[in-house]
PDB file of C-alpha atoms and ligand atoms in Angstrom:
ATOM      1  CA  VAL A  13      -0.920 -45.032  36.401  1.00 35.00           C
ATOM      2  CA  LYS A  14      -3.594 -42.749  37.762  1.00 39.00           C
ATOM      3  CA  GLU A  15      -1.022 -40.049  38.543  1.00 43.00           C
ATOM      4  CA  LYS A  16       0.488 -40.355  35.119  1.00 46.00           C
ATOM      5  CA  GLY A  17      -2.937 -40.109  33.525  1.00 45.00           C
ATOM      6  CA  ARG A  18      -3.728 -37.020  35.545  1.00 44.00           C
ATOM      7  CA  ASP A  19      -0.450 -35.399  34.638  1.00 43.00           C
ATOM      8  CA  GLY A  20      -1.060 -36.115  31.003  1.00 45.00           C
ATOM      9  CA  TRP A  21      -4.522 -34.639  31.193  1.00 45.00           C
ATOM     10  CA  GLN A  22      -3.299 -31.700  33.253  1.00 44.00           C
ATOM     11  CA  PHE A  23      -0.596 -30.920  30.723  1.00 45.00           C
ATOM     12  CA  PHE A  24      -3.051 -31.090  27.846  1.00 48.00           C
ATOM     13  CA  SER A  25      -5.550 -28.865  29.636  1.00 56.00           C
ATOM     14  CA  ASP A  26      -2.922 -26.248  30.523  1.00 64.00           C
ATOM     15  CA  SER A  27      -1.659 -26.029  27.004  1.00 78.00           C
ATOM     16  CA  LEU A  28      -5.192 -25.679  25.626  1.00 78.00           C
ATOM     17  CA  GLN A  29      -5.864 -22.918  28.148  1.00 82.00           C
ATOM     18  CA  ASP A  30      -2.617 -21.189  27.223  1.00 83.00           C
ATOM     19  CA  GLN A  31      -3.546 -21.427  23.580  1.00 82.00           C
ATOM     20  CA  ALA A  32      -6.992 -19.996  24.225  1.00 85.00           C
ATOM     21  CA  ARG A  33      -5.539 -17.168  26.322  1.00 85.00           C
ATOM     22  CA  GLN A  34      -2.942 -16.365  23.669  1.00 82.00           C
ATOM     23  CA  ARG A  35      -5.627 -16.408  20.997  1.00 85.00           C
ATOM     24  CA  LEU A  36      -7.755 -13.985  23.005  1.00 88.00           C
ATOM     25  CA  VAL A  37      -4.837 -11.590  23.598  1.00 86.00           C
ATOM     26  CA  ILE A  38      -3.902 -11.637  19.912  1.00 88.00           C
ATOM     27  CA  THR A  39      -7.493 -11.186  18.762  1.00 89.00           C
ATOM     28  CA  GLN A  40      -8.146  -8.248  21.108  1.00 91.00           C
ATOM     29  CA  GLY A  41      -4.828  -6.688  20.111  1.00 93.00           C
ATOM     30  CA  LEU A  42      -5.564  -7.112  16.422  1.00 93.00           C
ATOM     31  CA  ARG A  43      -8.965  -5.458  16.760  1.00 92.00           C
ATOM     32  CA  LEU A  44      -7.186  -2.294  17.942  1.00 95.00           C
ATOM     33  CA  ALA A  45      -4.135  -2.623  15.714  1.00 96.00           C
ATOM     34  CA  ILE A  46      -5.531  -0.648  12.800  1.00 93.00           C
ATOM     35  CA  ALA A  47      -6.693   2.317  14.891  1.00 92.00           C
ATOM     36  CA  ASN A  48      -3.441   2.260  16.888  1.00 95.00           C
ATOM     37  CA  ASN A  49      -1.280   2.352  13.770  1.00 95.00           C
ATOM     38  CA  GLU A  50       0.419  -0.896  14.659  1.00 97.00           C
ATOM     39  CA  LEU A  51       0.206  -2.446  11.187  1.00 97.00           C
ATOM     40  CA  SER A  52       2.680  -1.796   8.420  1.00 97.00           C
ATOM     41  CA  PRO A  53       3.428  -3.291   5.024  1.00 98.00           C
ATOM     42  CA  ARG A  54       6.674  -4.814   3.839  1.00 98.00           C
ATOM     43  CA  PHE A  55       7.289  -5.235   0.125  1.00 98.00           C
ATOM     44  CA  GLN A  56       9.268  -8.226  -1.092  1.00 98.00           C
ATOM     45  CA  PRO A  57      10.545  -7.718  -4.630  1.00 98.00           C
ATOM     46  CA  ILE A  58       9.558 -10.224  -7.324  1.00 98.00           C
ATOM     47  CA  VAL A  59      12.114 -10.324 -10.140  1.00 98.00           C
ATOM     48  CA  ALA A  60      12.274 -11.544 -13.729  1.00 98.00           C
ATOM     49  CA  ALA A  61      13.976 -14.963 -13.775  1.00 98.00           C
ATOM     50  CA  GLY A  62      16.199 -13.979 -16.706  1.00 97.00           C
ATOM     51  CA  SER A  63      17.400 -10.483 -15.807  1.00 97.00           C
ATOM     52  CA  GLY A  64      16.838 -10.362 -12.047  1.00 97.00           C
ATOM     53  CA  ARG A  65      15.115  -6.992 -12.469  1.00 98.00           C
ATOM     54  CA  ILE A  66      12.252  -6.071 -10.150  1.00 98.00           C
ATOM     55  CA  VAL A  67       8.861  -6.488 -11.837  1.00 98.00           C
ATOM     56  CA  GLY A  68       6.584  -6.562  -8.798  1.00 98.00           C
ATOM     57  CA  ALA A  69       6.317  -6.826  -5.022  1.00 98.00           C
ATOM     58  CA  GLU A  70       4.325  -8.920  -2.578  1.00 98.00           C
ATOM     59  CA  LEU A  71       2.831  -6.941   0.291  1.00 98.00           C
ATOM     60  CA  LEU A  72       3.570  -8.813   3.525  1.00 98.00           C
ATOM     61  CA  LEU A  73       1.900  -7.601   6.692  1.00 98.00           C
ATOM     62  CA  ARG A  74       3.786  -6.733   9.888  1.00 97.00           C
ATOM     63  CA  TRP A  75       2.244  -6.103  13.304  1.00 96.00           C
ATOM     64  CA  HIS A  76       4.138  -4.154  15.954  1.00 95.00           C
ATOM     65  CA  PRO A  77       2.191  -3.987  19.214  1.00 92.00           C
ATOM     66  CA  PRO A  78       3.971  -2.011  22.000  1.00 88.00           C
ATOM     67  CA  GLU A  79       5.448  -5.320  23.266  1.00 83.00           C
ATOM     68  CA  GLY A  80       7.408  -5.994  20.080  1.00 86.00           C
ATOM     69  CA  GLU A  81       6.845  -7.522  16.655  1.00 88.00           C
ATOM     70  CA  VAL A  82       4.490 -10.461  16.004  1.00 90.00           C
ATOM     71  CA  SER A  83       5.122 -12.640  12.963  1.00 91.00           C
ATOM     72  CA  PRO A  84       2.246 -13.068  10.479  1.00 95.00           C
ATOM     73  CA  ALA A  85       2.771 -16.826  10.755  1.00 93.00           C
ATOM     74  CA  ALA A  86       1.570 -16.420  14.373  1.00 90.00           C
ATOM     75  CA  PHE A  87      -1.262 -13.930  13.977  1.00 94.00           C
ATOM     76  CA  ILE A  88      -2.756 -14.552  10.504  1.00 96.00           C
ATOM     77  CA  PRO A  89      -4.068 -18.070  11.294  1.00 94.00           C
ATOM     78  CA  ILE A  90      -5.709 -16.723  14.480  1.00 93.00           C
ATOM     79  CA  ALA A  91      -7.090 -13.695  12.636  1.00 95.00           C
ATOM     80  CA  GLU A  92      -8.642 -16.104  10.126  1.00 94.00           C
ATOM     81  CA  ILE A  93     -10.299 -18.247  12.786  1.00 92.00           C
ATOM     82  CA  THR A  94     -11.743 -15.273  14.651  1.00 91.00           C
ATOM     83  CA  GLY A  95     -12.640 -13.286  11.516  1.00 93.00           C
ATOM     84  CA  VAL A  96     -10.497 -10.213  12.409  1.00 95.00           C
ATOM     85  CA  ILE A  97      -8.781 -10.912   9.087  1.00 96.00           C
ATOM     86  CA  VAL A  98     -11.736  -9.234   7.357  1.00 97.00           C
ATOM     87  CA  PRO A  99     -11.096  -5.637   8.569  1.00 96.00           C
ATOM     88  CA  ILE A 100      -7.336  -6.264   8.473  1.00 97.00           C
ATOM     89  CA  GLY A 101      -7.569  -7.586   4.922  1.00 98.00           C
ATOM     90  CA  ALA A 102      -9.497  -4.468   3.949  1.00 98.00           C
ATOM     91  CA  TRP A 103      -6.689  -2.328   5.396  1.00 98.00           C
ATOM     92  CA  VAL A 104      -4.116  -4.418   3.514  1.00 98.00           C
ATOM     93  CA  PHE A 105      -5.953  -4.097   0.183  1.00 98.00           C
ATOM     94  CA  ARG A 106      -6.209  -0.317   0.601  1.00 98.00           C
ATOM     95  CA  GLU A 107      -2.476  -0.167   1.355  1.00 98.00           C
ATOM     96  CA  ALA A 108      -1.749  -2.204  -1.800  1.00 99.00           C
ATOM     97  CA  CYS A 109      -3.894   0.178  -3.886  1.00 99.00           C
ATOM     98  CA  ARG A 110      -2.234   3.210  -2.318  1.00 98.00           C
ATOM     99  CA  ALA A 111       1.205   1.765  -3.166  1.00 98.00           C
ATOM    100  CA  GLU A 112       0.201   0.916  -6.758  1.00 98.00           C
ATOM    101  CA  ALA A 113      -1.076   4.444  -7.395  1.00 98.00           C
ATOM    102  CA  ASP A 114       1.996   6.062  -5.760  1.00 98.00           C
ATOM    103  CA  TRP A 115       4.428   3.870  -7.675  1.00 98.00           C
ATOM    104  CA  ARG A 116       2.728   4.498 -11.017  1.00 98.00           C
ATOM    105  CA  ARG A 117       2.944   8.257 -10.374  1.00 98.00           C
ATOM    106  CA  ARG A 118       6.659   7.765  -9.717  1.00 97.00           C
ATOM    107  CA  TRP A 119       7.658   5.291 -12.453  1.00 97.00           C
ATOM    108  CA  GLY A 120       4.773   5.362 -14.915  1.00 96.00           C
ATOM    109  CA  GLU A 121       3.971   2.217 -16.865  1.00 93.00           C
ATOM    110  CA  ALA A 122       7.317   0.683 -15.820  1.00 95.00           C
ATOM    111  CA  ALA A 123       6.116   0.597 -12.195  1.00 97.00           C
ATOM    112  CA  PRO A 124       6.190  -2.793 -10.459  1.00 98.00           C
ATOM    113  CA  TYR A 125       2.888  -4.573  -9.885  1.00 98.00           C
ATOM    114  CA  VAL A 126       1.578  -5.197  -6.363  1.00 98.00           C
ATOM    115  CA  SER A 127       0.705  -8.677  -5.143  1.00 98.00           C
ATOM    116  CA  VAL A 128      -1.630  -8.852  -2.135  1.00 98.00           C
ATOM    117  CA  ASN A 129      -2.814 -11.787  -0.004  1.00 98.00           C
ATOM    118  CA  VAL A 130      -6.553 -12.373   0.274  1.00 98.00           C
ATOM    119  CA  SER A 131      -7.829 -14.898   2.809  1.00 97.00           C
ATOM    120  CA  ALA A 132     -10.693 -17.347   2.390  1.00 95.00           C
ATOM    121  CA  ARG A 133     -12.643 -15.413   5.025  1.00 95.00           C
ATOM    122  CA  GLN A 134     -12.507 -12.287   2.847  1.00 97.00           C
ATOM    123  CA  LEU A 135     -13.694 -14.240  -0.215  1.00 96.00           C
ATOM    124  CA  GLY A 136     -16.700 -15.300   1.849  1.00 95.00           C
ATOM    125  CA  GLU A 137     -17.808 -11.689   2.396  1.00 95.00           C
ATOM    126  CA  GLU A 138     -20.753 -10.905   0.156  1.00 93.00           C
ATOM    127  CA  SER A 139     -19.638  -7.270  -0.268  1.00 96.00           C
ATOM    128  CA  LEU A 140     -15.979  -7.994  -1.161  1.00 98.00           C
ATOM    129  CA  ALA A 141     -16.089  -7.041  -4.860  1.00 98.00           C
ATOM    130  CA  GLN A 142     -18.135  -3.918  -4.104  1.00 98.00           C
ATOM    131  CA  ASP A 143     -15.719  -2.898  -1.311  1.00 98.00           C
ATOM    132  CA  PHE A 144     -12.664  -3.480  -3.521  1.00 98.00           C
ATOM    133  CA  ALA A 145     -14.276  -1.493  -6.355  1.00 98.00           C
ATOM    134  CA  ALA A 146     -14.805   1.469  -3.999  1.00 98.00           C
ATOM    135  CA  VAL A 147     -11.148   1.381  -2.832  1.00 98.00           C
ATOM    136  CA  LEU A 148      -9.912   1.118  -6.429  1.00 98.00           C
ATOM    137  CA  SER A 149     -11.789   4.237  -7.438  1.00 98.00           C
ATOM    138  CA  GLU A 150     -10.870   6.189  -4.268  1.00 98.00           C
ATOM    139  CA  THR A 151      -7.157   5.475  -4.653  1.00 98.00           C
ATOM    140  CA  GLY A 152      -6.988   5.559  -8.453  1.00 98.00           C
ATOM    141  CA  ALA A 153      -5.145   2.217  -8.458  1.00 98.00           C
ATOM    142  CA  ASP A 154      -4.921   0.262 -11.730  1.00 98.00           C
ATOM    143  CA  PRO A 155      -6.633  -3.112 -11.102  1.00 98.00           C
ATOM    144  CA  ALA A 156      -4.568  -4.766 -13.849  1.00 98.00           C
ATOM    145  CA  ARG A 157      -1.453  -4.068 -11.742  1.00 98.00           C
ATOM    146  CA  LEU A 158      -2.884  -5.681  -8.630  1.00 98.00           C
ATOM    147  CA  LEU A 159      -2.516  -9.427  -8.190  1.00 98.00           C
ATOM    148  CA  LEU A 160      -4.724 -11.093  -5.585  1.00 98.00           C
ATOM    149  CA  GLU A 161      -3.014 -14.109  -3.984  1.00 98.00           C
ATOM    150  CA  VAL A 162      -5.438 -16.801  -2.843  1.00 97.00           C
ATOM    151  CA  THR A 163      -4.030 -20.046  -1.457  1.00 96.00           C
ATOM    152  CA  GLU A 164      -4.728 -23.231  -3.362  1.00 94.00           C
ATOM    153  CA  THR A 165      -6.320 -24.702  -0.231  1.00 93.00           C
ATOM    154  CA  SER A 166      -8.846 -21.874   0.224  1.00 93.00           C
ATOM    155  CA  LEU A 167      -9.518 -21.738  -3.506  1.00 93.00           C
ATOM    156  CA  MET A 168     -10.379 -25.417  -3.762  1.00 93.00           C
ATOM    157  CA  ALA A 169     -12.341 -25.518  -0.466  1.00 92.00           C
ATOM    158  CA  ASP A 170     -15.474 -24.165  -2.156  1.00 92.00           C
ATOM    159  CA  VAL A 171     -14.962 -23.854  -5.897  1.00 93.00           C
ATOM    160  CA  GLU A 172     -18.558 -22.910  -6.753  1.00 94.00           C
ATOM    161  CA  ALA A 173     -18.674 -20.010  -4.271  1.00 94.00           C
ATOM    162  CA  ASN A 174     -15.176 -18.857  -5.168  1.00 95.00           C
ATOM    163  CA  LEU A 175     -15.962 -19.010  -8.870  1.00 95.00           C
ATOM    164  CA  ARG A 176     -18.714 -16.438  -8.356  1.00 96.00           C
ATOM    165  CA  VAL A 177     -16.661 -14.011  -6.265  1.00 97.00           C
ATOM    166  CA  LEU A 178     -13.485 -14.389  -8.347  1.00 98.00           C
ATOM    167  CA  ASN A 179     -15.405 -13.729 -11.543  1.00 98.00           C
ATOM    168  CA  ARG A 180     -16.715 -10.519  -9.991  1.00 98.00           C
ATOM    169  CA  LEU A 181     -13.185  -9.503  -8.977  1.00 98.00           C
ATOM    170  CA  ALA A 182     -11.901 -10.384 -12.463  1.00 98.00           C
ATOM    171  CA  ASP A 183     -14.673  -8.222 -13.937  1.00 98.00           C
ATOM    172  CA  LEU A 184     -13.150  -5.299 -12.011  1.00 98.00           C
ATOM    173  CA  GLY A 185      -9.910  -6.010 -13.911  1.00 98.00           C
ATOM    174  CA  LEU A 186      -8.064  -7.508 -10.929  1.00 98.00           C
ATOM    175  CA  ARG A 187      -5.619 -10.404 -11.518  1.00 98.00           C
ATOM    176  CA  VAL A 188      -5.612 -13.620  -9.504  1.00 98.00           C
ATOM    177  CA  ALA A 189      -2.735 -15.877  -8.404  1.00 98.00           C
ATOM    178  CA  VAL A 190      -2.956 -19.320  -6.817  1.00 97.00           C
ATOM    179  CA  ASP A 191      -0.641 -19.083  -3.795  1.00 97.00           C
ATOM    180  CA  ASP A 192       1.289 -22.006  -2.277  1.00 94.00           C
ATOM    181  CA  PHE A 193       0.508 -24.075  -5.371  1.00 93.00           C
ATOM    182  CA  GLY A 194       1.294 -27.759  -5.004  1.00 86.00           C
ATOM    183  CA  THR A 195       0.418 -27.976  -1.291  1.00 84.00           C
ATOM    184  CA  GLY A 196      -3.344 -28.325  -1.786  1.00 82.00           C
ATOM    185  CA  TYR A 197      -5.336 -30.608  -3.998  1.00 81.00           C
ATOM    186  CA  SER A 198      -6.345 -28.865  -7.165  1.00 81.00           C
ATOM    187  CA  SER A 199      -8.682 -30.538  -9.517  1.00 82.00           C
ATOM    188  CA  LEU A 200      -7.328 -29.518 -12.902  1.00 85.00           C
ATOM    189  CA  ALA A 201     -10.846 -29.303 -14.302  1.00 87.00           C
ATOM    190  CA  GLN A 202     -11.750 -26.854 -11.525  1.00 89.00           C
ATOM    191  CA  LEU A 203      -8.548 -24.888 -12.022  1.00 91.00           C
ATOM    192  CA  THR A 204      -9.372 -24.226 -15.664  1.00 92.00           C
ATOM    193  CA  ARG A 205     -12.821 -22.887 -14.706  1.00 93.00           C
ATOM    194  CA  LEU A 206     -11.417 -20.281 -12.325  1.00 95.00           C
ATOM    195  CA  PRO A 207     -10.219 -16.880 -13.586  1.00 97.00           C
ATOM    196  CA  VAL A 208      -6.574 -17.454 -12.637  1.00 97.00           C
ATOM    197  CA  ASN A 209      -3.570 -15.664 -14.177  1.00 98.00           C
ATOM    198  CA  VAL A 210      -0.580 -16.821 -12.101  1.00 98.00           C
ATOM    199  CA  LEU A 211       0.626 -19.888 -10.186  1.00 97.00           C
ATOM    200  CA  LYS A 212       2.984 -19.384  -7.250  1.00 97.00           C
ATOM    201  CA  ILE A 213       5.106 -22.486  -6.646  1.00 96.00           C
ATOM    202  CA  ASP A 214       5.291 -23.156  -2.916  1.00 94.00           C
ATOM    203  CA  ARG A 215       8.563 -22.660  -1.076  1.00 95.00           C
ATOM    204  CA  ALA A 216       8.514 -26.294   0.105  1.00 94.00           C
ATOM    205  CA  PHE A 217       9.200 -27.534  -3.455  1.00 94.00           C
ATOM    206  CA  VAL A 218      11.742 -24.836  -4.233  1.00 96.00           C
ATOM    207  CA  ASN A 219      13.529 -25.791  -1.020  1.00 95.00           C
ATOM    208  CA  GLY A 220      13.878 -29.396  -2.089  1.00 94.00           C
ATOM    209  CA  ILE A 221      15.061 -28.704  -5.642  1.00 94.00           C
ATOM    210  CA  GLU A 222      18.719 -29.431  -4.877  1.00 91.00           C
ATOM    211  CA  GLN A 223      18.321 -32.485  -2.632  1.00 91.00           C
ATOM    212  CA  GLN A 224      15.059 -34.164  -3.551  1.00 90.00           C
ATOM    213  CA  ARG A 225      14.256 -35.654  -6.894  1.00 91.00           C
ATOM    214  CA  GLU A 226      10.494 -35.491  -6.099  1.00 90.00           C
ATOM    215  CA  SER A 227      10.632 -31.734  -5.437  1.00 90.00           C
ATOM    216  CA  ARG A 228      12.427 -31.263  -8.733  1.00 94.00           C
ATOM    217  CA  THR A 229       9.837 -33.385 -10.515  1.00 93.00           C
ATOM    218  CA  VAL A 230       6.903 -31.550  -8.941  1.00 91.00           C
ATOM    219  CA  THR A 231       8.433 -28.160  -9.728  1.00 95.00           C
ATOM    220  CA  ARG A 232       8.928 -29.101 -13.391  1.00 95.00           C
ATOM    221  CA  ALA A 233       5.415 -30.532 -13.604  1.00 94.00           C
ATOM    222  CA  VAL A 234       3.881 -27.382 -12.113  1.00 94.00           C
ATOM    223  CA  ILE A 235       5.791 -25.166 -14.547  1.00 97.00           C
ATOM    224  CA  GLY A 236       4.678 -27.387 -17.446  1.00 96.00           C
ATOM    225  CA  LEU A 237       1.087 -27.316 -16.262  1.00 94.00           C
ATOM    226  CA  GLY A 238       1.099 -23.542 -15.809  1.00 96.00           C
ATOM    227  CA  LYS A 239       2.557 -23.014 -19.276  1.00 96.00           C
ATOM    228  CA  ALA A 240       0.013 -25.370 -20.829  1.00 94.00           C
ATOM    229  CA  LEU A 241      -2.770 -23.345 -19.210  1.00 94.00           C
ATOM    230  CA  GLY A 242      -1.242 -20.060 -20.401  1.00 96.00           C
ATOM    231  CA  LEU A 243      -0.391 -18.892 -16.882  1.00 97.00           C
ATOM    232  CA  LYS A 244       2.637 -17.036 -15.536  1.00 98.00           C
ATOM    233  CA  LEU A 245       4.773 -18.788 -12.922  1.00 98.00           C
ATOM    234  CA  VAL A 246       6.333 -17.309  -9.801  1.00 98.00           C
ATOM    235  CA  ALA A 247       8.638 -19.394  -7.605  1.00 98.00           C
ATOM    236  CA  GLU A 248       8.752 -18.343  -3.954  1.00 97.00           C
ATOM    237  CA  GLY A 249      11.410 -18.903  -1.328  1.00 98.00           C
ATOM    238  CA  VAL A 250      14.345 -18.985  -3.753  1.00 98.00           C
ATOM    239  CA  GLU A 251      17.467 -18.831  -1.597  1.00 98.00           C
ATOM    240  CA  THR A 252      20.291 -20.229  -3.744  1.00 98.00           C
ATOM    241  CA  GLU A 253      21.756 -19.789  -7.200  1.00 97.00           C
ATOM    242  CA  ALA A 254      21.266 -23.509  -7.921  1.00 97.00           C
ATOM    243  CA  GLN A 255      17.522 -23.119  -7.265  1.00 97.00           C
ATOM    244  CA  LEU A 256      17.383 -20.064  -9.506  1.00 98.00           C
ATOM    245  CA  LEU A 257      19.213 -21.835 -12.356  1.00 97.00           C
ATOM    246  CA  GLU A 258      16.982 -24.910 -12.171  1.00 97.00           C
ATOM    247  CA  LEU A 259      13.802 -22.787 -12.174  1.00 98.00           C
ATOM    248  CA  ARG A 260      15.040 -20.548 -14.947  1.00 98.00           C
ATOM    249  CA  SER A 261      16.089 -23.425 -17.206  1.00 97.00           C
ATOM    250  CA  ASN A 262      12.637 -24.968 -16.746  1.00 97.00           C
ATOM    251  CA  GLY A 263      10.932 -21.791 -17.886  1.00 97.00           C
ATOM    252  CA  CYS A 264       9.761 -20.246 -14.605  1.00 98.00           C
ATOM    253  CA  ASP A 265       8.972 -16.579 -15.330  1.00 98.00           C
ATOM    254  CA  PHE A 266       9.440 -14.820 -11.992  1.00 98.00           C
ATOM    255  CA  ILE A 267      11.416 -15.339  -8.794  1.00 98.00           C
ATOM    256  CA  GLN A 268      10.785 -14.261  -5.208  1.00 98.00           C
ATOM    257  CA  GLY A 269      13.140 -15.080  -2.364  1.00 98.00           C
ATOM    258  CA  TYR A 270      16.049 -14.148  -0.164  1.00 98.00           C
ATOM    259  CA  PHE A 271      18.569 -14.955  -2.925  1.00 98.00           C
ATOM    260  CA  PHE A 272      17.524 -11.627  -4.484  1.00 98.00           C
ATOM    261  CA  HIS A 273      15.665  -9.651  -1.826  1.00 98.00           C
ATOM    262  CA  ARG A 274      14.083  -9.935   1.629  1.00 98.00           C
ATOM    263  CA  PRO A 275      10.808  -8.174   2.397  1.00 98.00           C
ATOM    264  CA  LEU A 276      11.696  -4.447   2.552  1.00 98.00           C
ATOM    265  CA  GLU A 277      10.290  -1.314   4.103  1.00 98.00           C
ATOM    266  CA  GLU A 278       8.679   0.763   1.394  1.00 98.00           C
ATOM    267  CA  ALA A 279      11.456   3.396   1.348  1.00 98.00           C
ATOM    268  CA  ALA A 280      14.064   0.673   0.787  1.00 98.00           C
ATOM    269  CA  PHE A 281      11.929  -0.933  -1.919  1.00 98.00           C
ATOM    270  CA  VAL A 282      11.557   2.402  -3.733  1.00 98.00           C
ATOM    271  CA  ALA A 283      15.314   2.956  -3.473  1.00 98.00           C
ATOM    272  CA  ALA A 284      15.991  -0.516  -4.946  1.00 98.00           C
ATOM    273  CA  VAL A 285      13.733   0.153  -7.949  1.00 98.00           C
ATOM    274  CA  ASP A 286      15.249   3.633  -8.422  1.00 98.00           C
ATOM    275  CA  ARG A 287      18.721   2.090  -8.381  1.00 97.00           C
ATOM    276  CA  GLU A 288      17.744  -0.318 -11.158  1.00 95.00           C
ATOM    277  CA  ALA A 289      16.201   2.507 -13.155  1.00 87.00           C
ATOM    278  CA  GLY A 290      19.489   4.406 -12.778  1.00 86.00           C
ATOM    279  CA  VAL A 291      17.895   7.277 -10.854  1.00 73.00           C
TER     280      VAL A 291
HETATM  281  P1  LIG B 304       3.079 -16.398   1.962  1.00 75.32           P
HETATM  282  O1  LIG B 304       1.925 -15.679   1.348  1.00 75.32           O
HETATM  283  O2  LIG B 304       3.422 -17.732   1.383  1.00 75.32           O
HETATM  284  O3  LIG B 304       4.304 -15.382   1.874  1.00 75.32           O
HETATM  285  C1  LIG B 304       5.630 -15.773   1.684  1.00 75.32           C
HETATM  286  C2  LIG B 304       6.369 -15.897   3.003  1.00 75.32           C
HETATM  287  O4  LIG B 304       7.663 -16.452   2.748  1.00 75.32           O
HETATM  288  C3  LIG B 304       6.638 -14.559   3.687  1.00 75.32           C
HETATM  289  O5  LIG B 304       6.644 -14.792   5.090  1.00 75.32           O
HETATM  290  C4  LIG B 304       8.049 -14.221   3.205  1.00 75.32           C
HETATM  291  O6  LIG B 304       8.726 -13.306   4.036  1.00 75.32           O
HETATM  292  C5  LIG B 304       8.676 -15.586   3.222  1.00 75.32           C
HETATM  293  N1  LIG B 304       9.815 -15.695   2.316  1.00 75.32           N
HETATM  294  C6  LIG B 304      10.002 -15.077   1.121  1.00 75.32           C
HETATM  295  N2  LIG B 304      11.157 -15.459   0.546  1.00 75.32           N
HETATM  296  C7  LIG B 304      11.719 -16.350   1.389  1.00 75.32           C
HETATM  297  C8  LIG B 304      12.949 -17.122   1.343  1.00 75.32           C
HETATM  298  O7  LIG B 304      13.733 -17.059   0.399  1.00 75.32           O
HETATM  299  N3  LIG B 304      13.176 -17.965   2.387  1.00 75.32           N
HETATM  300  C9  LIG B 304      12.326 -18.056   3.450  1.00 75.32           C
HETATM  301  N4  LIG B 304      12.664 -18.886   4.434  1.00 75.32           N
HETATM  302  N5  LIG B 304      11.168 -17.350   3.524  1.00 75.32           N
HETATM  303  C10 LIG B 304      10.872 -16.520   2.498  1.00 75.32           C
HETATM  304  P2  LIG B 304       5.896 -13.815   6.107  1.00 75.32           P
HETATM  305  O8  LIG B 304       6.049 -12.389   5.676  1.00 75.32           O
HETATM  306  O9  LIG B 304       6.355 -14.188   7.477  1.00 75.32           O
HETATM  307  O10 LIG B 304       4.369 -14.215   5.933  1.00 75.32           O
HETATM  308  C11 LIG B 304       3.918 -15.501   6.291  1.00 75.32           C
HETATM  309  C12 LIG B 304       2.541 -15.772   5.786  1.00 75.32           C
HETATM  310  O11 LIG B 304       1.582 -14.914   6.431  1.00 75.32           O
HETATM  311  C13 LIG B 304       2.344 -15.509   4.298  1.00 75.32           C
HETATM  312  O12 LIG B 304       2.825 -16.596   3.542  1.00 75.32           O
HETATM  313  C14 LIG B 304       0.834 -15.362   4.232  1.00 75.32           C
HETATM  314  O13 LIG B 304       0.212 -16.621   4.217  1.00 75.32           O
HETATM  315  C15 LIG B 304       0.532 -14.671   5.534  1.00 75.32           C
HETATM  316  N6  LIG B 304       0.394 -13.222   5.295  1.00 75.32           N
HETATM  317  C16 LIG B 304       1.325 -12.245   5.298  1.00 75.32           C
HETATM  318  N7  LIG B 304       0.783 -11.046   5.044  1.00 75.32           N
HETATM  319  C17 LIG B 304      -0.549 -11.268   4.849  1.00 75.32           C
HETATM  320  C18 LIG B 304      -1.679 -10.432   4.539  1.00 75.32           C
HETATM  321  O14 LIG B 304      -1.572  -9.203   4.355  1.00 75.32           O
HETATM  322  N8  LIG B 304      -2.906 -11.035   4.439  1.00 75.32           N
HETATM  323  C19 LIG B 304      -3.058 -12.398   4.619  1.00 75.32           C
HETATM  324  N9  LIG B 304      -4.281 -12.916   4.504  1.00 75.32           N
HETATM  325  N10 LIG B 304      -2.023 -13.208   4.890  1.00 75.32           N
HETATM  326  C20 LIG B 304      -0.787 -12.650   5.011  1.00 75.32           C
HETATM  327 CA1  LIG B 305       1.392 -14.961  -0.612  1.00 75.32          CA
HETATM  328 CA1  LIG B 306       3.058 -18.225  -0.837  1.00 75.32          CA
HETATM  329 CA1  LIG B 307       3.949 -20.297   1.572  1.00 75.32          CA
END
């Protein structure tokens, strides 16, 4: 019994140590990633549910240290805990602005909008709105064509504080989306107080549309709620035609997912939009 207990403890301790070591390696690597040019954006097209035409793109971060590629699912949570997400998020926002300005020079008013993830840690920075304003004016990006994605969980964690910062961002003309909607616990009263323009239906519900009645029910309810509040709806993680048809017939406006497009390198994204424009 004693041995078993020790083994159990030993195992636990090792895995915690491994976790801590991995966290340290990732954090130190991330601190240098910007200077070392190891970050790059991917752009996943967002299409109109009816026509399938590209209307926007979500910027998804990729990190390639010399050892290979690290998935954002592995490094973003750690970057949030350690706070490295703040300088990285600043880099990401600048990249989004740079893309918006470039694309508008190329396609004019028909250019796709740019959706960009903003973490709770960034929202907590007192200077966020001021910093974003400076990047907007340096890059010449149109704030109305930038959509800030904030997860429902981080949004609802501190509504009063977020209300202040989001109102400042909205005053700059930036748009706001609630990301991963349906996975957190939104108070509807709170939701109506926040300057929100878009709801993104979480992939977990989209996934279950074909097999699970509850997922179908939640998806319909979210679309109905969004419409009632005058918001636009984006469904993420759409992989099948059946999912697309269900979402479309329920009035979902926009679709993101492998059924249409995977996240693309910018050159491939530009080529896809050019192809649609008949260039
Ligand atoms: P997210 O914001 O929910 O982004 C959507 C994720 O779903 C992306 O994963 C995307 O590649 C993936 N996806 C899109 N369509 C499909 C599909 O049809 N099927 C499946 N199975 N997956 C699909 P990715 O790029 O690995 O990013 C993971 C998460 O990392 C993001 O989830 C987001 O929370 C975070 N992240 C990525 N880039 C950034 C960033 O620049 N800043 C911050 N703060 N977080 C980021
Ligand atoms: Ca997102
Ligand atoms: Ca999402
Ligand atoms: Ca998600």
